[in-house]
mmCIF file of C-alpha atoms in Angstrom:
data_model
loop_
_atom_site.group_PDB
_atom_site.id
_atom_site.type_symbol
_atom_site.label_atom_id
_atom_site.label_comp_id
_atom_site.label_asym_id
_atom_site.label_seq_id
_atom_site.Cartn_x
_atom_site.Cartn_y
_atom_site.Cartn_z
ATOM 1 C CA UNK W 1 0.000 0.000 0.000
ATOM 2 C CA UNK W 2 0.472 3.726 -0.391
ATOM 3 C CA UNK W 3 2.557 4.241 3.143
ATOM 4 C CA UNK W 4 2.396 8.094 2.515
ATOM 5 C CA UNK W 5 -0.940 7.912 1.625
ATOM 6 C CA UNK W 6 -1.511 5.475 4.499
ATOM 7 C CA UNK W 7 -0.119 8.263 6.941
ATOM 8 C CA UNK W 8 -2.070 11.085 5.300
ATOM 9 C CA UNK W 9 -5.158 9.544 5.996
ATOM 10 C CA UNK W 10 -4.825 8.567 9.281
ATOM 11 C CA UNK W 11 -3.620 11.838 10.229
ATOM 12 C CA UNK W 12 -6.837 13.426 8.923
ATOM 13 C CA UNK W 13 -8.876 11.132 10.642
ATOM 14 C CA UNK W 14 -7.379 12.178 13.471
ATOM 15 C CA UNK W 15 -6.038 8.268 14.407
ATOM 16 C CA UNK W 16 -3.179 7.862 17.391
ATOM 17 C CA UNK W 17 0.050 7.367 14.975
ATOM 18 C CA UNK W 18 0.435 3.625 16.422
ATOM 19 C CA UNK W 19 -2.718 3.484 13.881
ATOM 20 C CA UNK W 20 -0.018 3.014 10.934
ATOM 21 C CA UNK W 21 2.158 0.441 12.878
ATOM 22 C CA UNK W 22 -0.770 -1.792 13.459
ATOM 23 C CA UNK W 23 -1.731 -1.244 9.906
ATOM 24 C CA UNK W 24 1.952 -1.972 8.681
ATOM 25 C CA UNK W 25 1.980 -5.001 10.827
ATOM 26 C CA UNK W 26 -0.942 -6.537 9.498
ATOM 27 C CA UNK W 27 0.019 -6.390 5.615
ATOM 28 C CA UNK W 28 3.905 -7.464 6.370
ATOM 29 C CA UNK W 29 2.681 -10.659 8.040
ATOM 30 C CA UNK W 30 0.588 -11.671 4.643
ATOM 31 C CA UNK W 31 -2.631 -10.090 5.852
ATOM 32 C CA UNK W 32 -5.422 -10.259 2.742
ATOM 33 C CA UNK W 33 -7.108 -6.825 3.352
ATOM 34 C CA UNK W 34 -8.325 -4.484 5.869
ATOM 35 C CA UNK W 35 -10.854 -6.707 6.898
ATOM 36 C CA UNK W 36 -8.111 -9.170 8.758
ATOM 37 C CA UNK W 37 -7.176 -6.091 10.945
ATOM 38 C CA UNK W 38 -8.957 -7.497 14.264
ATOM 39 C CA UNK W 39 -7.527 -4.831 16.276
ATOM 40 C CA UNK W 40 -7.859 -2.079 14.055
ATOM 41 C CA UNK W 41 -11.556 -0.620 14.814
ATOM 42 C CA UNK W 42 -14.393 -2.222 12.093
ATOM 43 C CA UNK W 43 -15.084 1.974 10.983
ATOM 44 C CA UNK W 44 -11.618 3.169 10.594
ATOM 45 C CA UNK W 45 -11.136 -0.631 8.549
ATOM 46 C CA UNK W 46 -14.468 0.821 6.161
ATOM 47 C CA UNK W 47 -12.569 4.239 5.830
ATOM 48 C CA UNK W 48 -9.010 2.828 4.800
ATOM 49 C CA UNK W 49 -10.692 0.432 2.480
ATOM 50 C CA UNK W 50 -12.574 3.618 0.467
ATOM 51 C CA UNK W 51 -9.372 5.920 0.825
ATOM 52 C CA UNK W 52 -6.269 3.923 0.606
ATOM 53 C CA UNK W 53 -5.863 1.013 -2.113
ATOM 54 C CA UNK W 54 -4.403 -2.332 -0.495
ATOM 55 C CA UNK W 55 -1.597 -2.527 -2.908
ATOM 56 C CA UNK W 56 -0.170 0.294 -4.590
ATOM 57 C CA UNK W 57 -0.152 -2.420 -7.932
ATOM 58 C CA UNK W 58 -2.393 -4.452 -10.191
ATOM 59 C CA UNK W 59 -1.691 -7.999 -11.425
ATOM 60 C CA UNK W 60 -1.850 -8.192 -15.229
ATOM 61 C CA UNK W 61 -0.527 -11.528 -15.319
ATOM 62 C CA UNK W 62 0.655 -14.377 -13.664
ATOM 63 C CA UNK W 63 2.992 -17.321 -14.913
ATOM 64 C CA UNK W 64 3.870 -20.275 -12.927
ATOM 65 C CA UNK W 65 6.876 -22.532 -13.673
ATOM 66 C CA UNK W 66 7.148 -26.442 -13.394
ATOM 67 C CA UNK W 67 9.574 -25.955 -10.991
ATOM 68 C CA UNK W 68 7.675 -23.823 -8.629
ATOM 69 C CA UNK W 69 8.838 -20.180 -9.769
ATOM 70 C CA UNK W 70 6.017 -17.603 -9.926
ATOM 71 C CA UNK W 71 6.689 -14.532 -11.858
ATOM 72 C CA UNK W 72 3.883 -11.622 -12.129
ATOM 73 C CA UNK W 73 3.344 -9.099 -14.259
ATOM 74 C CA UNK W 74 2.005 -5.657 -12.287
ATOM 75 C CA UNK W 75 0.628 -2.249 -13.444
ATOM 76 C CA UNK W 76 1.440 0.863 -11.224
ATOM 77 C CA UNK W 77 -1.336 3.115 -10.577
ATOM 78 C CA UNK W 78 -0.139 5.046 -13.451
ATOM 79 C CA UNK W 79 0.354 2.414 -15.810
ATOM 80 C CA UNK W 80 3.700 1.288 -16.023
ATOM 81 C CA UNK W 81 4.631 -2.095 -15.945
ATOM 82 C CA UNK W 82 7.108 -4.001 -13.361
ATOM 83 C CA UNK W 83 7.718 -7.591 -12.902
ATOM 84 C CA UNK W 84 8.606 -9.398 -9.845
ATOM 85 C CA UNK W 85 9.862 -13.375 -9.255
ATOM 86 C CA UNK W 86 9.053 -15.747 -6.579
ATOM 87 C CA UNK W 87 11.639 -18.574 -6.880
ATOM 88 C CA UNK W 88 11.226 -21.705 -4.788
ATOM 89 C CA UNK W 89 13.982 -23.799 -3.498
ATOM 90 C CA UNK W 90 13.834 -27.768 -2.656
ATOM 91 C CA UNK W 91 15.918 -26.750 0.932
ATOM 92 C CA UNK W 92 13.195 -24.900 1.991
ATOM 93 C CA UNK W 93 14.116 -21.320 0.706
ATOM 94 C CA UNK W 94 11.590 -19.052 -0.590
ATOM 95 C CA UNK W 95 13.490 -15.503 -2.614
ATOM 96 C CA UNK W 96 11.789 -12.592 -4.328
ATOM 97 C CA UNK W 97 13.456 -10.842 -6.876
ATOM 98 C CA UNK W 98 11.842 -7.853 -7.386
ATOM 99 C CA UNK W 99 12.059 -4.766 -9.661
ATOM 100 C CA UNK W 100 13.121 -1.037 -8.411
ATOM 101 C CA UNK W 101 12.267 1.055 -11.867
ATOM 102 C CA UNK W 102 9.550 0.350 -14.660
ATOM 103 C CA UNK W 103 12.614 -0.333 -17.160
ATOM 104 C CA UNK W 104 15.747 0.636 -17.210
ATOM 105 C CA UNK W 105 18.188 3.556 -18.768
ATOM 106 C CA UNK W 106 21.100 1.509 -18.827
ATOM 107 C CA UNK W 107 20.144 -0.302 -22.176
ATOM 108 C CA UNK W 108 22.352 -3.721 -21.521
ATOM 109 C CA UNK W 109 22.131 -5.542 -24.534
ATOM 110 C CA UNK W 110 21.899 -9.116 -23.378
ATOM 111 C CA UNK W 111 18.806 -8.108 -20.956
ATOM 112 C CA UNK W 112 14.788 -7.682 -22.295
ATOM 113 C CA UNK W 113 14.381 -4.629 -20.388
ATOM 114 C CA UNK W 114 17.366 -2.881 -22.016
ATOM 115 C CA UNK W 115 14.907 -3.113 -24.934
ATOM 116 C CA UNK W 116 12.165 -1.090 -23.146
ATOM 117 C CA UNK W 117 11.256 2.435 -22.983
ATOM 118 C CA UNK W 118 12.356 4.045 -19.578
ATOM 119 C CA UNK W 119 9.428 4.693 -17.390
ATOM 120 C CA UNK W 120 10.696 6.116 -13.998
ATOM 121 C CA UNK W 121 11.619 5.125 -10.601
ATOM 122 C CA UNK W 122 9.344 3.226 -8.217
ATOM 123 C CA UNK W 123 8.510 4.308 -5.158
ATOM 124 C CA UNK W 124 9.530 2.251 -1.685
ATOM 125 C CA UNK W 125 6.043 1.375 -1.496
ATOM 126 C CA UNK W 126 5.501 0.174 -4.793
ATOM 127 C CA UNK W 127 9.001 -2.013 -4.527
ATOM 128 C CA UNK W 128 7.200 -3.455 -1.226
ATOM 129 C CA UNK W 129 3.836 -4.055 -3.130
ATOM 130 C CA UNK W 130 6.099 -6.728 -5.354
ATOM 131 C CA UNK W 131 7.185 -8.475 -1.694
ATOM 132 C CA UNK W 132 3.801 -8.236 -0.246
ATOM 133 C CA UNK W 133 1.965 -9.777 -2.987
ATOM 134 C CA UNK W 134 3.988 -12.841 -2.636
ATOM 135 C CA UNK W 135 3.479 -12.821 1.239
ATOM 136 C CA UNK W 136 0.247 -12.979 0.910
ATOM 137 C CA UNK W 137 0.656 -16.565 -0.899
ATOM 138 C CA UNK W 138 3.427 -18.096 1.421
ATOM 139 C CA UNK W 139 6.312 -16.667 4.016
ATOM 140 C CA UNK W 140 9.437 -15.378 2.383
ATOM 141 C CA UNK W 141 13.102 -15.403 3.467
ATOM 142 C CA UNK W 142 15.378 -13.814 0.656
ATOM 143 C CA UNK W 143 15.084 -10.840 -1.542
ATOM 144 C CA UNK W 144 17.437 -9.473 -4.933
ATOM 145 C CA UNK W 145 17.041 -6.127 -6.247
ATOM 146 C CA UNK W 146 17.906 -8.333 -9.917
ATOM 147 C CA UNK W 147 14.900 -7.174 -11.606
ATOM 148 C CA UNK W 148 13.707 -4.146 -13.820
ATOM 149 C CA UNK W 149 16.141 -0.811 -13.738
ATOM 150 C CA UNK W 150 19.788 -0.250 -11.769
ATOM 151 C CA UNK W 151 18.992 -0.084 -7.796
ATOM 152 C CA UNK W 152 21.659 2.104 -7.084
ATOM 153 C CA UNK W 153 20.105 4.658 -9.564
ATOM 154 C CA UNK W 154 16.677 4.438 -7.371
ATOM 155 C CA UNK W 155 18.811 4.308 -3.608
ATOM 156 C CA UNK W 156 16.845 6.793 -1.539
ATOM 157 C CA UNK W 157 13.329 4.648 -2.273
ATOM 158 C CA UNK W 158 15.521 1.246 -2.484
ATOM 159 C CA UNK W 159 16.729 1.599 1.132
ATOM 160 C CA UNK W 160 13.257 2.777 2.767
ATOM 161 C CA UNK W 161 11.872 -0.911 1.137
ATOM 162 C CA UNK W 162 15.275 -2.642 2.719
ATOM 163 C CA UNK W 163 14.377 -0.891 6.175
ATOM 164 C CA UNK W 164 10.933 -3.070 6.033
ATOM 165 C CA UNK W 165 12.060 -5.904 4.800
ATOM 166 C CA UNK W 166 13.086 -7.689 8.016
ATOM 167 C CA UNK W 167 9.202 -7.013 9.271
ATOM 168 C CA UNK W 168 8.304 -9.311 6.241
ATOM 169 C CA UNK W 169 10.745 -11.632 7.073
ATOM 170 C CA UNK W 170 13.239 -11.278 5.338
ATOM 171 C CA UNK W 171 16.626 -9.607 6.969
ATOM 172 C CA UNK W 172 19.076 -7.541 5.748
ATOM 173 C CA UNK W 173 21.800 -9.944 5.447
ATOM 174 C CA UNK W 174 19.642 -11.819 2.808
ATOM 175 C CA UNK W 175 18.384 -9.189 0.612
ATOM 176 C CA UNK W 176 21.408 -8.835 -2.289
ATOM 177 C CA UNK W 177 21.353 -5.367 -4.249
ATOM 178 C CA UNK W 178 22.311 -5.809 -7.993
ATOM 179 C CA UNK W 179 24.201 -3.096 -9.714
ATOM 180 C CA UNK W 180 25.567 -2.663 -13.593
ATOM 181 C CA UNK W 181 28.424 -0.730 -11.463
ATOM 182 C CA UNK W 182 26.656 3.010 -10.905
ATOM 183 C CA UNK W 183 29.635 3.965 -8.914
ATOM 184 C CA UNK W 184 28.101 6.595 -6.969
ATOM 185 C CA UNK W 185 25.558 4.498 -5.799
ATOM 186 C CA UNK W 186 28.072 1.615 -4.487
ATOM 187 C CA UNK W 187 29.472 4.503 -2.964
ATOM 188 C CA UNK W 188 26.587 5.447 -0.733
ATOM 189 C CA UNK W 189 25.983 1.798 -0.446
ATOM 190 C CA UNK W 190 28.696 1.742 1.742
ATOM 191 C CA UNK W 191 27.946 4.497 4.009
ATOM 192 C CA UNK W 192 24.845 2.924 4.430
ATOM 193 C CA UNK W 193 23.860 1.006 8.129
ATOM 194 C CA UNK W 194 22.238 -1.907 6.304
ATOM 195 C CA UNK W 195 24.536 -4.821 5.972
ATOM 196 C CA UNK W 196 22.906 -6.339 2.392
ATOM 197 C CA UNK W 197 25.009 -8.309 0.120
ATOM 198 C CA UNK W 198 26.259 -6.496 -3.144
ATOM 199 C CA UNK W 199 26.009 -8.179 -5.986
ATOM 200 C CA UNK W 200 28.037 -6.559 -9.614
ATOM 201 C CA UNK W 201 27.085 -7.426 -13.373
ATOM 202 C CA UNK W 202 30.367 -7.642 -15.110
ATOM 203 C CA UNK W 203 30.029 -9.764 -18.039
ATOM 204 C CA UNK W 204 33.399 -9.523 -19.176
ATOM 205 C CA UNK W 205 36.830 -8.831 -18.207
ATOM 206 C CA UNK W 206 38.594 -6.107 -20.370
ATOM 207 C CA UNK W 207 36.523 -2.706 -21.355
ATOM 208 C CA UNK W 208 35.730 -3.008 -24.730
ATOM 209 C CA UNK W 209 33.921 -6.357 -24.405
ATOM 210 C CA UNK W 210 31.805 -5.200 -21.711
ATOM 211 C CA UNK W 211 31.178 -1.677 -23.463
ATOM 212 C CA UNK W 212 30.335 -3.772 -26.170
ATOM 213 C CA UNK W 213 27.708 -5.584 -23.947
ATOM 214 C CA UNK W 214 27.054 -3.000 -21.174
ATOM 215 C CA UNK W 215 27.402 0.316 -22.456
ATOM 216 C CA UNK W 216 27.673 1.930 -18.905
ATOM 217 C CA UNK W 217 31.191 1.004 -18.726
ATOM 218 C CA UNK W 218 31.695 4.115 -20.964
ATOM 219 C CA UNK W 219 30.903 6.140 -17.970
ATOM 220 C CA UNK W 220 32.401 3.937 -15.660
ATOM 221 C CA UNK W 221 35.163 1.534 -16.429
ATOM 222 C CA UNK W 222 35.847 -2.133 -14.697
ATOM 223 C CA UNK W 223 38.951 -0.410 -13.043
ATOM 224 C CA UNK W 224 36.282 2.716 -11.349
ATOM 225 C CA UNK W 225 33.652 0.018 -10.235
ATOM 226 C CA UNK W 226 35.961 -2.914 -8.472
ATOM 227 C CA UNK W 227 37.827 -0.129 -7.023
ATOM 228 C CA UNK W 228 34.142 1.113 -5.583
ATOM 229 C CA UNK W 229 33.139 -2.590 -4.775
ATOM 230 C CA UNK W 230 36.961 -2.519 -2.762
ATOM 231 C CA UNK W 231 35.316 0.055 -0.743
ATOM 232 C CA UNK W 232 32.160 -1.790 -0.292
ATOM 233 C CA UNK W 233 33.954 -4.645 0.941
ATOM 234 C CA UNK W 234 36.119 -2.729 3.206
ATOM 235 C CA UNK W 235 32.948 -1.173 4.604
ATOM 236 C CA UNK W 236 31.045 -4.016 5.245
ATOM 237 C CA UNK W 237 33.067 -7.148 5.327
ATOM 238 C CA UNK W 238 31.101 -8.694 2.540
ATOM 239 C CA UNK W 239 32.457 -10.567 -0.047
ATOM 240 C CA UNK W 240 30.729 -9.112 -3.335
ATOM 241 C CA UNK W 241 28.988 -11.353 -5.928
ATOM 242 C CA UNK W 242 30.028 -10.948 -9.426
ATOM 243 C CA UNK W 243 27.626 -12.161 -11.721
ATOM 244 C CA UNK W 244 29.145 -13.364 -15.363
ATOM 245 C CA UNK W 245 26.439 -14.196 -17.822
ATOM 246 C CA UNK W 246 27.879 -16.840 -20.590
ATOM 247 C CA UNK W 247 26.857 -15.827 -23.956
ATOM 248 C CA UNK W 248 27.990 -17.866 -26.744
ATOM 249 C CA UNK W 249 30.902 -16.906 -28.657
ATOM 250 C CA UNK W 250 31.171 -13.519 -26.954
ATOM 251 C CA UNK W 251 32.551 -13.427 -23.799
ATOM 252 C CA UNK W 252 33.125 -17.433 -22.965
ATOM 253 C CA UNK W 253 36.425 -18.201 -24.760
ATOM 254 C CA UNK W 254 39.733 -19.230 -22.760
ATOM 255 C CA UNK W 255 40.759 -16.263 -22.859
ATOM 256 C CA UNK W 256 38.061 -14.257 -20.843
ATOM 257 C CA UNK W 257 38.277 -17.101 -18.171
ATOM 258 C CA UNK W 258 42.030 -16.203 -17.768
ATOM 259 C CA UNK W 259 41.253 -12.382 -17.684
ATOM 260 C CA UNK W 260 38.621 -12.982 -14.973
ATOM 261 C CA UNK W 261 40.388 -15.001 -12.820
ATOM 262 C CA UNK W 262 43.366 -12.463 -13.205
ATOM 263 C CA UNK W 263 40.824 -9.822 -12.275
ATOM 264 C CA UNK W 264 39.393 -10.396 -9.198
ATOM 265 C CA UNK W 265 40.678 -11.312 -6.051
ATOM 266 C CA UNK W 266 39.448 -14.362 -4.219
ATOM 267 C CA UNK W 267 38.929 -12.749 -0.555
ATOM 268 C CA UNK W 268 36.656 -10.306 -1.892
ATOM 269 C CA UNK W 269 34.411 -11.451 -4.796
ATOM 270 C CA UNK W 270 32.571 -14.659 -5.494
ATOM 271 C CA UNK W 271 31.727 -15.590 -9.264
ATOM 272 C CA UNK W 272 28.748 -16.681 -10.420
ATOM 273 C CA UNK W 273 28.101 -17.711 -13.747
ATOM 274 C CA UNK W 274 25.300 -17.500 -15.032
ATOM 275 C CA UNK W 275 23.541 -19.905 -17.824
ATOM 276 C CA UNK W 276 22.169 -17.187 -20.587
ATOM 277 C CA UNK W 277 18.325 -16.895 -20.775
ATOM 278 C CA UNK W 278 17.448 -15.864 -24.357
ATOM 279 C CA UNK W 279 15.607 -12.738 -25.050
ATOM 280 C CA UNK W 280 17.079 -12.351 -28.497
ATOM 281 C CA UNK W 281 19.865 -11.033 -28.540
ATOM 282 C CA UNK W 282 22.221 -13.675 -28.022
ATOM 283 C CA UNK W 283 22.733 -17.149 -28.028
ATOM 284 C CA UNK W 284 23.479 -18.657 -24.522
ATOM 285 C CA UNK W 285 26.712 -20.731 -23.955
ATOM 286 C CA UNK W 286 26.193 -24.707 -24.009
ATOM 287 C CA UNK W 287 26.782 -26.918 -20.639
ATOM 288 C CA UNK W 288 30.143 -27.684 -21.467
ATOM 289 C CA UNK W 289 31.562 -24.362 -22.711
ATOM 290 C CA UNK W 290 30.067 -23.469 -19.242
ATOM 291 C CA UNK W 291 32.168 -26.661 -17.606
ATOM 292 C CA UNK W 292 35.423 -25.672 -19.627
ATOM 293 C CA UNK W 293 35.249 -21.727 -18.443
ATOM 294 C CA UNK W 294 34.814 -22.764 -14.839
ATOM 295 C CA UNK W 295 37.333 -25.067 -15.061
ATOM 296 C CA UNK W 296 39.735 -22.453 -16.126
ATOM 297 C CA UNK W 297 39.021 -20.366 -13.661
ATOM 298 C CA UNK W 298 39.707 -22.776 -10.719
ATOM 299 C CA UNK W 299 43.159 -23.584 -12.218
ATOM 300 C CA UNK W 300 43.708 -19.762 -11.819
ATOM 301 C CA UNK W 301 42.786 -20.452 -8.295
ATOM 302 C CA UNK W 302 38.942 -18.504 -8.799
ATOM 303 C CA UNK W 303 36.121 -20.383 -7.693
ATOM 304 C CA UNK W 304 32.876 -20.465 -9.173
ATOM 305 C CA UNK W 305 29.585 -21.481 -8.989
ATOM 306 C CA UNK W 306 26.618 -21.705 -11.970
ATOM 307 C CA UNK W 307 23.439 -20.438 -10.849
ATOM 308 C CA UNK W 308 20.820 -22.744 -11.309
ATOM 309 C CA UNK W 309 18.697 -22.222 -13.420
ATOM 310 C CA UNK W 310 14.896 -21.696 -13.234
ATOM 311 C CA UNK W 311 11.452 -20.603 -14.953
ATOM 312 C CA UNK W 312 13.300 -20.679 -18.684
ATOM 313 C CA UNK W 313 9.233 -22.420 -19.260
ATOM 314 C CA UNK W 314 7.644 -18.852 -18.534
ATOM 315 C CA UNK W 315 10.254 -15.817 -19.902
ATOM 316 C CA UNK W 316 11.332 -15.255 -16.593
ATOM 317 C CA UNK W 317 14.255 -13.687 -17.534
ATOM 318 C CA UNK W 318 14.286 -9.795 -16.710
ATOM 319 C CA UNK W 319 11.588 -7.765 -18.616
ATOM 320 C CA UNK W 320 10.521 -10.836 -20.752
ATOM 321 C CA UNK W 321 6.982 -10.439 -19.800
ATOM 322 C CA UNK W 322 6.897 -6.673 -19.801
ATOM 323 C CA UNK W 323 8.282 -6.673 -23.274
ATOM 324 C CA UNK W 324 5.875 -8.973 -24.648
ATOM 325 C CA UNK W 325 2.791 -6.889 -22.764
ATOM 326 C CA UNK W 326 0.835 -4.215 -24.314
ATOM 327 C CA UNK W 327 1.926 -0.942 -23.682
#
């Protein structure tokens, strides 16, 4: 919901301010409506119902995966469209990925949103709308800002959502922040209190490759951002997460694997490759050129995992469903 809004309301109804809290409460522990409120009085439920929508967003569409993942299409109030990801793990683990702009100004050429037409920033209320509609179906444990738009470009709303989280149940140490490398934002990452994990999309090793790919390295090159993500990990004490998407033919060869492993240091990043999942653009990178890159890397003394992969059955890469959507 509309926290603002929320607050507004209650103010000119003249409610006690622990009239929010109790409100807050409520939706955070997967509450359906207003009417669940028990100790919120029946009139003041009637009023919030008229005045102040439940959810700040409206499902357009829903996709479920064989292996459990949900992803959801949402409207803002305003129209734009954002997608969110509920991923299910066999151990038990339930993560939302969630979006934190209705596209994205970046224009990454391997992702679906790169493709769309910038819309704006989301609010903190609408990023929490994306968390509390899966709450409502089951409890959740882990978030990533890996969704539509750069976090770091949307901080001030991004870190009133990761201030809520843990009432939802999901703590700071287990909500990950993904970032193209906006320096300035790792920056005041940093200086933040909250102790999230960062999380970098690098995609290649040397600058023209990932310029090629990623055309913020223009503004910032790999040498600006891993000297930022340094900080971050001086800061905090958390390793960071590179993430290395494997397209075929482009960024997989011996070579990169070598420049990689020469790149980053072992005490401070983890590397996570990533199995490509098409949107167009490229072609992803077959099990075994996967295999023979990680392999690589561990003689270089990096290790890495491969993500595994899930919903490929429902587009649930980044901006899949957006881009296929009406406008």
């Amino acid at each position: 919901m509309d926290l603002d809004l929320l607050q507004r309301t209650l103010d000119e109804l003249g409610q006690p301010r622990f009239r929010a809290k109790q409100v807050w409460e409520w939706a955070a522990r997967g509450a359906a409506g207003y009417d669940a409120m028990t100790n919120v009085p029946a009139a003041l439920r009637e009023e919030l119902a008229a005045r102040v929508p439940f959810s700040t967003l409206e499902v357009e569409r829903e996709a479920l995966a064989k292996d459990g993942t949900l992803k959801v299409l949402f409207r803002t109030a305003d129209g734009r469209p954002i997608e969110a990801v509920l991923m299910r793990y066999r151990d038990g683990r339930r993560s939302i990925c969630v979006s934190s702009q209705s596209g994205c100004p970046l224009t990454c050429t391997f992702c679906a949103t790169g493709t769309m037409k910038f819309g704006r920033n989301l609010t903190a209320s609408e990023v929490l709308d994306q968390v509390l509609h899966f709450r409502r179906i089951e409890p959740v444990d882990h978030l990533v800002f890996m969704g539509m738009g750069e976090p770091l470009m949307n901080l001030d709303h991004v870190l009133a959502a990761v201030e809520r989280l843990p009432d939802v149940g999901i703590t700071n140490r287990r909500t990950g922040i993904s970032t193209v490398g906006w320096v300035p934002g790792i920056d005041r990452l940093a200086a933040s209190p909250f102790p999230v994990r960062l999380a970098l999309s690098l995609h290649a090793p040397e600058d023209a490759l990932r310029s090629q790919i990623m055309p913020v390295n223009d503004r910032y090159s790999i040498e600006e951002v891993l000297a930022a993500c340094e900080r971050f990990y001086e800061a905090k004490r958390r390793q960071v997460f590179v993430e290395y998407v494997m397209l075929k033919g482009v960024n997989d060869h011996h070579a990169h694997a070598v420049g990689l492993a020469q790149l980053l240091d072992p005490r401070i990043y983890k590397l996570n490759l990533i199995p490509y999942n098409p949107t167009g653009s490229y072609d992803g990178s077959s099990r075994d050129a996967i295999a023979a890159f990680r392999a690589v890397l561990e003689e270089h003394g990096l290790t890495a995992t491969v993500r595994l992969t899930r919903g490929q059955d429902i587009d649930a890469a980044c901006g899949q469903l957006a881009a296929k959507a009406p406008a």
